C-alpha positions as semicolon CSV with decimal commas, in nm:
position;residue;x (nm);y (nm);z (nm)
1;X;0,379;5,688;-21,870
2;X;0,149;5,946;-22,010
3;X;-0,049;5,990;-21,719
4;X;0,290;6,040;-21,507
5;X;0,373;6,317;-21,770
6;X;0,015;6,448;-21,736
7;X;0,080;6,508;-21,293
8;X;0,373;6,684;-21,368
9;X;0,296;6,933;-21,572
10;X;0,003;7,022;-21,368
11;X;0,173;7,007;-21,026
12;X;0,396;7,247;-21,207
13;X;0,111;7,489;-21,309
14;X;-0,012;7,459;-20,984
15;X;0,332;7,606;-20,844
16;X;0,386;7,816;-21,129
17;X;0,107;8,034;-21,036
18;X;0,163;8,194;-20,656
19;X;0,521;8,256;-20,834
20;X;0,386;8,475;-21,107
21;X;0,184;8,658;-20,855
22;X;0,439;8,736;-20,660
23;X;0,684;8,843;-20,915
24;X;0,413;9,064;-21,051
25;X;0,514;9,243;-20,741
26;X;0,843;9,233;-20,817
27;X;1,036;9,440;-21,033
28;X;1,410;9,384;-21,156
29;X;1,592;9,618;-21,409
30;X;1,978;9,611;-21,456
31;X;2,206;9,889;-21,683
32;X;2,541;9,965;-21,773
33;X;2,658;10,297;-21,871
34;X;3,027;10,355;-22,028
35;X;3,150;10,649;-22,094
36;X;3,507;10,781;-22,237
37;X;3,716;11,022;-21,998
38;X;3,890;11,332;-22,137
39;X;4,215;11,224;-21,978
40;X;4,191;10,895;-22,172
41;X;4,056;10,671;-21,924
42;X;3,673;10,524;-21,950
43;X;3,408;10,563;-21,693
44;X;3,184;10,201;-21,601
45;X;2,861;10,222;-21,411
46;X;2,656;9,877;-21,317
47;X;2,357;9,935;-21,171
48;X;2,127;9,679;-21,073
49;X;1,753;9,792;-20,913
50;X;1,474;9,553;-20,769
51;X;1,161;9,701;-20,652
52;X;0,927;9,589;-20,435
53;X;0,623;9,730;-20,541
54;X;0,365;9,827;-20,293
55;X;0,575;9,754;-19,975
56;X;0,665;9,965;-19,730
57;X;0,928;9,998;-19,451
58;X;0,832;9,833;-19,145
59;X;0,764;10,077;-18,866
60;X;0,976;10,044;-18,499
61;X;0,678;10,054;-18,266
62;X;0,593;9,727;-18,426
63;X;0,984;9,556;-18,335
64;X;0,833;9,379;-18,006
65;X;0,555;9,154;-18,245
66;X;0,623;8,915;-18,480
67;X;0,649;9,084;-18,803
68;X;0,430;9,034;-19,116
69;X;0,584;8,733;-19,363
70;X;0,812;8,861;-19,643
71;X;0,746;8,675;-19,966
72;X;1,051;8,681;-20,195
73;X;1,111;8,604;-20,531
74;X;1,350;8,826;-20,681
75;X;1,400;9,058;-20,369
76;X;1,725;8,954;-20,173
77;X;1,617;8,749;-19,934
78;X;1,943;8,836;-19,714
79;X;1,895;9,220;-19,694
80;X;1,512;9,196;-19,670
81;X;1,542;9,060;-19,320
82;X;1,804;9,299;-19,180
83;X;1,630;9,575;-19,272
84;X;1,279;9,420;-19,124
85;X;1,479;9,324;-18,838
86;X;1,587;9,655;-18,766
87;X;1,339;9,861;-18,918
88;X;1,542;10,055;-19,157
89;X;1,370;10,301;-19,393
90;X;1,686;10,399;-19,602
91;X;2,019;10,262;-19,598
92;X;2,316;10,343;-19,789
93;X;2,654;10,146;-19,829
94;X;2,984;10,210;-20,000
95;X;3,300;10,025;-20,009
96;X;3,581;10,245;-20,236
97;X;3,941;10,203;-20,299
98;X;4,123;10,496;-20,445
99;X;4,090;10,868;-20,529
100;X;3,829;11,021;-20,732
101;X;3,968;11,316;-20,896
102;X;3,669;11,568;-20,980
103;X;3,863;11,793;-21,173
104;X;3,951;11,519;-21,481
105;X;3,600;11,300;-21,406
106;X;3,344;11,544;-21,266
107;X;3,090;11,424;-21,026
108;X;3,030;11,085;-21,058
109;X;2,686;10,920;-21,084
110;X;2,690;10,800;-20,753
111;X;2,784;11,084;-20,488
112;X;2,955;10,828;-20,246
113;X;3,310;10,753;-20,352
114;X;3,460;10,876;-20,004
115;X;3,775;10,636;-19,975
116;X;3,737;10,348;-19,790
117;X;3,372;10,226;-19,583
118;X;3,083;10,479;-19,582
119;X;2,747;10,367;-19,408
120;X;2,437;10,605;-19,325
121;X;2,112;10,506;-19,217
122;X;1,730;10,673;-19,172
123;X;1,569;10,484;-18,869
124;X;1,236;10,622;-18,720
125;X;1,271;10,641;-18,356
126;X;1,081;10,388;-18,118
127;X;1,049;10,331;-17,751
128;X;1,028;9,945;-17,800
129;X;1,455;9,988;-17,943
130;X;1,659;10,293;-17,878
131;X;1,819;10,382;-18,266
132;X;2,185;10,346;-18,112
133;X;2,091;9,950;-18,057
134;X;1,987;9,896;-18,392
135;X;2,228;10,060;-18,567
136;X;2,477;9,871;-18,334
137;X;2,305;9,562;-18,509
138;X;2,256;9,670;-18,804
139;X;2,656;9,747;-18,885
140;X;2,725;9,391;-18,733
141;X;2,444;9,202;-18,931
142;X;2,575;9,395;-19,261
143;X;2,954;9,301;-19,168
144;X;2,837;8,954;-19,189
145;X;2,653;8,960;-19,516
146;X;2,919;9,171;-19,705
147;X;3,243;9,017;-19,517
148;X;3,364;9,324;-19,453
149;X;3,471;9,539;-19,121
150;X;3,125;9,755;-19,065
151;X;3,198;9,639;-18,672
152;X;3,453;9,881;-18,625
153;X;3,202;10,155;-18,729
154;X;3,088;10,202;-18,380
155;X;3,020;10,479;-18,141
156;X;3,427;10,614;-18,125
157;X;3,302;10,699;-18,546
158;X;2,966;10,772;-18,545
159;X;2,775;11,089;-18,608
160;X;2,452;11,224;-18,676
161;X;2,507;11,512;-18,929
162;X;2,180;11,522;-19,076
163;X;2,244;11,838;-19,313
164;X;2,520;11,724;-19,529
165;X;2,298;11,365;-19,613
166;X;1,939;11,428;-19,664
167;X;1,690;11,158;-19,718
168;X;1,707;11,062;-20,127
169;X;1,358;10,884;-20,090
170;X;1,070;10,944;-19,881
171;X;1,026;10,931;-19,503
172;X;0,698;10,724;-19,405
173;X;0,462;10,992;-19,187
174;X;0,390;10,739;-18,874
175;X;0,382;11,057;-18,632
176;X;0,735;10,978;-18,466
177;X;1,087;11,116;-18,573
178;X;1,347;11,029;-18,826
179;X;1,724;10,970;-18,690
180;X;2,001;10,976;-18,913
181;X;2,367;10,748;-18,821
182;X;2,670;10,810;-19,027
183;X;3,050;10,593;-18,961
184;X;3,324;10,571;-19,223
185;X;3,625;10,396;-19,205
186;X;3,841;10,540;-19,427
187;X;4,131;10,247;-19,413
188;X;3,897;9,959;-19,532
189;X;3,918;9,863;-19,895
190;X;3,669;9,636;-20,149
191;X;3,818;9,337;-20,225
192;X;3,667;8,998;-20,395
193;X;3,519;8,908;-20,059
194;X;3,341;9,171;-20,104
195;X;3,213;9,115;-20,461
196;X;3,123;8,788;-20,409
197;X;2,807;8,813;-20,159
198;X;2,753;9,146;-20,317
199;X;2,685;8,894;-20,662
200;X;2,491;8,688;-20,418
201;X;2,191;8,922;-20,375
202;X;2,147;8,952;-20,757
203;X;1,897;8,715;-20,917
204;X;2,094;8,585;-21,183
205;X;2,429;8,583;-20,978
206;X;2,669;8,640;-21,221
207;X;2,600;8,357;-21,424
208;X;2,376;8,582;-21,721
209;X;2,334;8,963;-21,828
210;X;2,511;9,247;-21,724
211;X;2,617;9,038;-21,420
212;X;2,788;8,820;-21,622
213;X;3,094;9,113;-21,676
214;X;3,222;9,163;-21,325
215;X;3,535;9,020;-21,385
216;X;3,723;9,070;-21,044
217;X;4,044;9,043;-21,217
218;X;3,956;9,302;-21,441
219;X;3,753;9,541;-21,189
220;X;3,965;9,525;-20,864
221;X;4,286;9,630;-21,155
222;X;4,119;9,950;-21,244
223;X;4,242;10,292;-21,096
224;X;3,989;10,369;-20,909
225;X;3,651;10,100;-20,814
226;X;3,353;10,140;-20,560
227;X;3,081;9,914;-20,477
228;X;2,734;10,078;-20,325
229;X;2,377;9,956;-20,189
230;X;2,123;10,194;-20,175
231;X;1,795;10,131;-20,005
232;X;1,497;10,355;-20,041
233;X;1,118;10,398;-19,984
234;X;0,947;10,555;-20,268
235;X;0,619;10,628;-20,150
236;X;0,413;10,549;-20,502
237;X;0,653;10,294;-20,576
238;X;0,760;10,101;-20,307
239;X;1,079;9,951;-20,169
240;X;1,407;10,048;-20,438
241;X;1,705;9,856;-20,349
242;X;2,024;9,962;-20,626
243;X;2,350;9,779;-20,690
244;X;2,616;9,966;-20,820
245;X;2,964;9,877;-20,893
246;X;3,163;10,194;-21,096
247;X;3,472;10,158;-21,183
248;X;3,779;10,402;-21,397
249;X;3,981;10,173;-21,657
250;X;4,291;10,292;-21,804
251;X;4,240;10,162;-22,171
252;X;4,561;10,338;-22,241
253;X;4,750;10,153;-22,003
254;X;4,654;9,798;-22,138
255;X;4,752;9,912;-22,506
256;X;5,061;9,883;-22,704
257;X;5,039;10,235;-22,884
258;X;4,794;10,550;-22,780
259;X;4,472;10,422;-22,831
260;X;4,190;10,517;-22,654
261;X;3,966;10,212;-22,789
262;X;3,751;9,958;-22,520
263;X;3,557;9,689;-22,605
264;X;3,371;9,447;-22,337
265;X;3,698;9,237;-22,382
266;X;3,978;9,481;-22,319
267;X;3,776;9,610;-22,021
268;X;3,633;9,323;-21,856
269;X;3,826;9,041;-22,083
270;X;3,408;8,922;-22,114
271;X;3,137;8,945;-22,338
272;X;2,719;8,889;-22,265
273;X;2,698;8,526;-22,356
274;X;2,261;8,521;-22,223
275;X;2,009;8,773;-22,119
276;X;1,903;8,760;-21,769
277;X;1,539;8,569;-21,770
278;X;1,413;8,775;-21,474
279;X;1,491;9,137;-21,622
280;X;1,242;9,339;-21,726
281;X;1,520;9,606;-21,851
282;X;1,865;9,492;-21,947
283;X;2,051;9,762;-22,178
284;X;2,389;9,912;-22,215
285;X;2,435;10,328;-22,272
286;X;2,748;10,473;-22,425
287;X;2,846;10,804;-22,419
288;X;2,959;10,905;-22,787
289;X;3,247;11,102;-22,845
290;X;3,160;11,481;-22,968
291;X;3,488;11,646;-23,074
292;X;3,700;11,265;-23,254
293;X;3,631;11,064;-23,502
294;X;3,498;10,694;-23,398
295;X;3,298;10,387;-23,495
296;X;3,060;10,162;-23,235
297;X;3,024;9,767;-23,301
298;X;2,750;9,654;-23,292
299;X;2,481;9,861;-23,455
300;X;2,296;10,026;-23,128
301;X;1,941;10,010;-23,107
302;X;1,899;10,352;-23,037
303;X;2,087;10,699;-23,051
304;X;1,907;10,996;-22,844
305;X;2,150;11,297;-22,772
306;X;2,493;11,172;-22,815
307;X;2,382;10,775;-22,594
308;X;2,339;10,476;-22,795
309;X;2,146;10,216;-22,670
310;X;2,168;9,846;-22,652
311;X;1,906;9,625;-22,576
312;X;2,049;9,312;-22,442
313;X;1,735;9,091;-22,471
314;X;1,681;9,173;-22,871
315;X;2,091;9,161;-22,913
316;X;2,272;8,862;-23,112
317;X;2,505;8,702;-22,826
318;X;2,760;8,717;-22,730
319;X;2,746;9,065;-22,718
320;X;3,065;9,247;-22,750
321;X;3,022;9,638;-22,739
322;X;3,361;9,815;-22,878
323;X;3,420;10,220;-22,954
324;X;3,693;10,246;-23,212
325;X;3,861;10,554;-23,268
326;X;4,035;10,708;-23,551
327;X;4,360;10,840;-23,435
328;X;4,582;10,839;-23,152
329;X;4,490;10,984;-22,812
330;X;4,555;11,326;-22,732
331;X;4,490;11,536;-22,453
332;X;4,287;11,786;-22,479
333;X;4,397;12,181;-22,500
334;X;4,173;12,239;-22,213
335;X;4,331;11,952;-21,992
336;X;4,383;12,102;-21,688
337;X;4,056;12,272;-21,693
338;X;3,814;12,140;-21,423
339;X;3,479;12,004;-21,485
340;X;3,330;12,060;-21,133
341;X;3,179;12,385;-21,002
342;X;3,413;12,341;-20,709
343;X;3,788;12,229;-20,643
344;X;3,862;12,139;-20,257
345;X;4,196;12,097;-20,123
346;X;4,295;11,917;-19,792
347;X;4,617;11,923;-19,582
348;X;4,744;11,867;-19,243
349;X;5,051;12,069;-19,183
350;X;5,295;12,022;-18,925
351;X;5,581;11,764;-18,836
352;X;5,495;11,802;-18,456
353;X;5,360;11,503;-18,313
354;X;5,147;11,697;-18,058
355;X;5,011;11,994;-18,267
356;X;4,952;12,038;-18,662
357;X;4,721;12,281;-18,864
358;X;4,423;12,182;-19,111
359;X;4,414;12,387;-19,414
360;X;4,113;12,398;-19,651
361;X;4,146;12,567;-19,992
362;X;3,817;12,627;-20,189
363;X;3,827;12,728;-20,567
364;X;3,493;12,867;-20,697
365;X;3,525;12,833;-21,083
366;X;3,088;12,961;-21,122
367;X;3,024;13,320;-21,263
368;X;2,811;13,349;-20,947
369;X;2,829;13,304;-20,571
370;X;2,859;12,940;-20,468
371;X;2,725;12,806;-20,126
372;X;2,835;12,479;-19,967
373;X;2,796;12,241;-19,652
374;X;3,139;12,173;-19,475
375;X;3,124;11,886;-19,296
376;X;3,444;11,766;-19,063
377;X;3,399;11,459;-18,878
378;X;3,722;11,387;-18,674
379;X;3,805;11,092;-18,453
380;X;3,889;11,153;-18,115
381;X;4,245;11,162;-18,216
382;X;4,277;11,500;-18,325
383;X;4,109;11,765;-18,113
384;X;3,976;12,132;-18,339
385;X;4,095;12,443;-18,194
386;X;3,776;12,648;-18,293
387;X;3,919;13,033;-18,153
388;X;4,254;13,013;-18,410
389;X;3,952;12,931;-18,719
390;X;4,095;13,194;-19,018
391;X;3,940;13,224;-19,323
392;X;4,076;13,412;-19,613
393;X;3,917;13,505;-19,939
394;X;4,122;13,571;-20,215
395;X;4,388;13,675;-19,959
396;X;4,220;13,923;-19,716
397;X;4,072;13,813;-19,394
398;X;3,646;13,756;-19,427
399;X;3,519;13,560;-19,098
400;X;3,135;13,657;-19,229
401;X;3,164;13,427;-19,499
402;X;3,078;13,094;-19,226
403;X;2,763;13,106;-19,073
404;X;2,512;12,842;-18,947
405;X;2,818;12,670;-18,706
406;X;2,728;12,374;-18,564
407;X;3,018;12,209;-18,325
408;X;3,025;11,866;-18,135
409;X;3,322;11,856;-17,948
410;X;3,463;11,489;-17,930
411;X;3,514;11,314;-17,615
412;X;3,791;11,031;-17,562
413;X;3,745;10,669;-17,615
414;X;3,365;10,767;-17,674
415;X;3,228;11,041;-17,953
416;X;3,469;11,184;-18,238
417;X;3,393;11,570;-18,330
418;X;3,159;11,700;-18,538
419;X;3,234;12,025;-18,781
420;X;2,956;12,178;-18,997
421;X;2,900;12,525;-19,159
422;X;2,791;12,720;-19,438
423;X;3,043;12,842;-19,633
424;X;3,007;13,131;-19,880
425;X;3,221;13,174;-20,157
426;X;3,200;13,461;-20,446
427;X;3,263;13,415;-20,818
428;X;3,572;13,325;-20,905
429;X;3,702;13,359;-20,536
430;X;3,977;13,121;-20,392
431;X;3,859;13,053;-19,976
432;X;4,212;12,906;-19,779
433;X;4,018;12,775;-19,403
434;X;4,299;12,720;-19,159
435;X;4,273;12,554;-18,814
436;X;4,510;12,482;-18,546
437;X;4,440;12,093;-18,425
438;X;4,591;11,886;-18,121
439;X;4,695;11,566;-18,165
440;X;4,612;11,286;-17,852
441;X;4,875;11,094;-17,711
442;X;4,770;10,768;-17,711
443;X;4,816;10,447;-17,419
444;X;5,016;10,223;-17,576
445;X;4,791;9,911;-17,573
446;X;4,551;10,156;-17,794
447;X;4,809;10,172;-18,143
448;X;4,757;9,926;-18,473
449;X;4,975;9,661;-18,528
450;X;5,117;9,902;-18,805
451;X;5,166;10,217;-18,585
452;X;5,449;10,312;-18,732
453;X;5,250;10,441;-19,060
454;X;5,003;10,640;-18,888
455;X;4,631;10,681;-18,862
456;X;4,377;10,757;-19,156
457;X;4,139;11,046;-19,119
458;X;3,795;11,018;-19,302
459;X;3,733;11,268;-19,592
460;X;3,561;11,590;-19,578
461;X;3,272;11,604;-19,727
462;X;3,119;11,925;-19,930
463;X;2,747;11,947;-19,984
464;X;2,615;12,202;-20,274
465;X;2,334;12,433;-20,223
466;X;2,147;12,580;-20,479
467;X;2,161;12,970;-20,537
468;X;1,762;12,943;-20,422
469;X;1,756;12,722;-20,169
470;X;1,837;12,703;-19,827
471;X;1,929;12,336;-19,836
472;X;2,112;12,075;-20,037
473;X;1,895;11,905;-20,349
474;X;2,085;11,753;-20,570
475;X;2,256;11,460;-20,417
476;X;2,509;11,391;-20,685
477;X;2,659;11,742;-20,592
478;X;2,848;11,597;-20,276
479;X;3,234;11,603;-20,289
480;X;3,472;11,413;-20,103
481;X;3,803;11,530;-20,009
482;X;4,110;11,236;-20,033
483;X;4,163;11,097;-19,688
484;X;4,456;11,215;-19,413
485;X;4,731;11,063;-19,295
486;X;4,809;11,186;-18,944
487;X;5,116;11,104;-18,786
488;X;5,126;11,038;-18,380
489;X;5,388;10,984;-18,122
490;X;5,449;10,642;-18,127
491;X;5,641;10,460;-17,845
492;X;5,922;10,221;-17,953
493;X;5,800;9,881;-17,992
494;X;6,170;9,700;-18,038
495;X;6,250;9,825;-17,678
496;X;6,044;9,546;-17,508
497;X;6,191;9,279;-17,721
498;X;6,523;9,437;-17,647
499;X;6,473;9,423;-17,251
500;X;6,299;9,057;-17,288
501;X;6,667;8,950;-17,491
502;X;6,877;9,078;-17,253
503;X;6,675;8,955;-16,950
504;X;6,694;8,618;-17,094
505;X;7,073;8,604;-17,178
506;X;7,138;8,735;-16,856
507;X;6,906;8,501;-16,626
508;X;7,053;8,206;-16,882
509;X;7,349;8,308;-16,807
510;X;7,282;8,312;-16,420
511;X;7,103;8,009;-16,432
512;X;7,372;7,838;-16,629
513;X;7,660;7,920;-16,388
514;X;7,458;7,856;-16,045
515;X;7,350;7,506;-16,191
516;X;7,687;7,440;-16,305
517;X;7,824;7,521;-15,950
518;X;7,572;7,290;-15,786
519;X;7,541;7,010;-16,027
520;X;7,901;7,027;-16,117
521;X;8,129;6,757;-15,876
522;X;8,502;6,905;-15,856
523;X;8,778;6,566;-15,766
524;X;9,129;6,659;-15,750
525;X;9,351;6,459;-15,970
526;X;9,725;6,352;-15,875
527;X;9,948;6,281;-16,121
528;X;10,216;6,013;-16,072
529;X;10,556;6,199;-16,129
530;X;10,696;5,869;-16,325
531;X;10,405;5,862;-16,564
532;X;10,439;6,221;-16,621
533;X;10,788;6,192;-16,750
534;X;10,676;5,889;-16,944
């Protein structure tokens, strides 16, 4: 019995070994930031980030061989081999439902909370696969993993605007050029089918550490939610994949009085029961209040300008982080007062089904001159009228203020349009950008099943560039507009099922009388005159 005990623990050493060495390799670090809203509401961030350390992405000339073995431990297996597959050097994914509203939340940690699917890609271009036929693969193989619709991201919504979405890691130098693809589709929304293989690629699932809080019945109930994979090649690091899932609770909404107050349990109705054994990071940061009274349970392990701290391994479980305030909530006297450089506005005017107009306002809210990237990608459905562009600047009529134009015109059933300038707007200035559009008329075997509500336009999206430079930096300074609604002629789809009613009642009715006529065998009857007085 002792000598059985004796093989098992070494067969065990034996395997224990390659797996240190690989996870050595390996690098897994997982965070969540809270932080309380002026408007009441409270800002959730999960972010979990594996590293691959020392890998690189792997380069297209090499698609026709057999590629190198992956060895994973902690890295997602899934996502490993699609991006091998189809040699991608950075990917980024986001699934959002709802509006982010700048002007109570500022800009959010991660720039891409565009409503609805969002997917752009870096792929260094190959002769051995064009970059159109592996992003066509890639946006299937990724609708698979993450159950959602990425196939109807295809060439009718794709673009290539490769000034508004610059590269957030580093671009391996193998002497051929880097491609950018971006698709949205703004009417797809996150859901639990979503969550759960997006849980799947996570070491510990769900079942320890920060993990363990992603309550979907708690998260898909908040105002505004948005799941995200990011995918990067540092170039003294290695491979970064980041899960995010950010989310805006209404604590005010699940109280009985005006309290502002969130704990782990109001907010995710869970606390941290474990650590995660495979983190080498696991910590919560809070935002403290500045300008209210309050009180934070537990003790935090650290407090460095206005964020305390947890760490979750040295923590007494389960963990139940809680900020207390004094008083009631109140809003603030500056309220309405916007926390974002810029405020964008986006309409469609126009009850025409053929033509409309889309308005832009701009509201500069610096001391200094602001520039930004405009980007309008359009589905074929709506057609720009570039010669009736107007802009105004505080009311008078400044066409100098767009430069660096750069129009795609859209082609049916193939390409949608592409829309990008540089627009400059003074201190303190209000910019109103008007544009006549055309709307398609469409066949109609080519409407939804819901035609009758209309079709959703992607967002706008509004790049910041520093007073210095001559190109975007800072990612996390990339707005999105709120989607469109656009409104086309739509046939009526009762009159077929009126035509097939009354063709069927009147070839029943047809029918019916010409089969009674033949089947039908007419006998005259006499009737004896003595019975009928009887």
């Amino acid at each position: 019995m002792q000598a059985g005990w004796l093989v098992r623990l070494l067969l065990g050493s034996f395997l224990l070994v390659p797996t240190l060495g690989y996870s050595q390799l390996e690098q897994f670090d997982e965070e969540l930031t809270i932080k309380s809203l002026r408007d009441g509401k409270v800002f959730s961030k999960f972010s979990f980030t594996t590293i691959l350390k020392g890998a690189s992405p792997r380069d297209p000339r090499n698609l026709g061989t057999d590629d190198v073995s992956q060895h994973y431990i902690v890295f997602p297996l899934a996502l490993g081999q699609i991006l091998r597959e189809y040699a991608v050097t950075e990917l980024h994914l986001s699934l959002n439902a709802g509006k982010w509203n700048y002007d109570r939340w500022g800009y959010p940690e991660e720039p891409g909370v565009g409503t609805g699917a969002e997917l752009w890609t870096w792929m260094g271009d190959s002769t051995q696969s064009s970059i159109n036929e592996r992003w066509r693969g890639l946006r299937n193989a990724l609708a698979g993993l993450f159950c959602a619709s990425l196939g109807s991201l295809d060439e009718q919504r794709t673009t290539s605007p490769a000034r508004s979405f610059l590269p957030e890691g580093h671009l391996p130098d193998w002497g051929i050029p880097h491609q950018i693809r971006h698709a949205s589709l703004p009417s797809e929304n996150v859901c639990t089918e979503n969550l759960t293989p997006f849980l799947k690629l996570l070491p510990c699932k769900s079942l320890s550490g920060i993990a363990s809080l992603l309550n979907p019945h708690r998260l898909f109930d908040a105002d505004w939610h948005g799941m995200s994979v990011h995918v990067l090649w540092r170039e003294n690091r290695g491979v970064e994949i980041r899960l995010t899932f950010q989310t805006i609770s209404d604590p005010l909404r699940l109280s009985s009085g005006r309290k502002q107050d969130w704990s782990f349990r109001t907010l995710f109705d869970r606390t941290i029961e474990k650590t995660c054994p495979v983190a080498q990071s696991s910590r919560v940061v809070v935002t403290l209040p500045t300008s209210v009274a309050y009180a934070i349970e537990p003790e935090p392990s650290s407090v460095v300008l206005g964020l305390a701290s947890f760490d979750i391994s040295n923590s007494i479980k389960p963990l139940d982080i809680g900020l207390r305030f004094a008083g009631d909530f109140q809003y603030p006297v500056d309220f309405d007062a916007p926390l974002t450089s810029l405020s964008v506005q986006r309409i469609l005017h126009g009850s025409s089904q053929a033509y409309g107009q889309l308005s832009v306002k701009l509201t500069n809210h610096q001391a200094e001159p602001l520039r930004v990237v405009y980007l309008e990608t359009m589905p074929w459905l709506i057609q720009f009228y570039l010669h009736t562009l107007k802009i105004h600047i505080d009311g008078m009529r400044n066409d100098n203020a767009m430069s660096e134009v750069t129009y795609i015109p859209a082609v049916p059933h193939a390409r949608p349009a592409t829309f990008q300038c540089v627009l400059s707007i003074p201190s303190g200035a209000t910019m109103d950008l008007s544009m006549d559009v055309a709307k398609s008329f469409l066949r109609y075997t080519e409407h939804p099943p819901d035609a009758q509500r209309g079709w959703d336009l992607p967002p706008a999206v509004f790049t910041l560039i520093e007073a210095n430079q001559t190109s975007p930096l800072n990612t996390n300074r990339r707005l999105y507009t709120p989607t469109l609604l656009v409104d086309l002629a739509t046939p009526d789809f009762s009159m077929p099922y009126n035509v097939i009613i009354f063709t069927c009642s009147l070839i029943a009715f047809l029918f019916g009388s010409v089969f009674n006529l033949l089947t039908r065998k007419f006998v005259v009857v006499r009737i004896d005159p003595d019975k009928k007085n009887e």
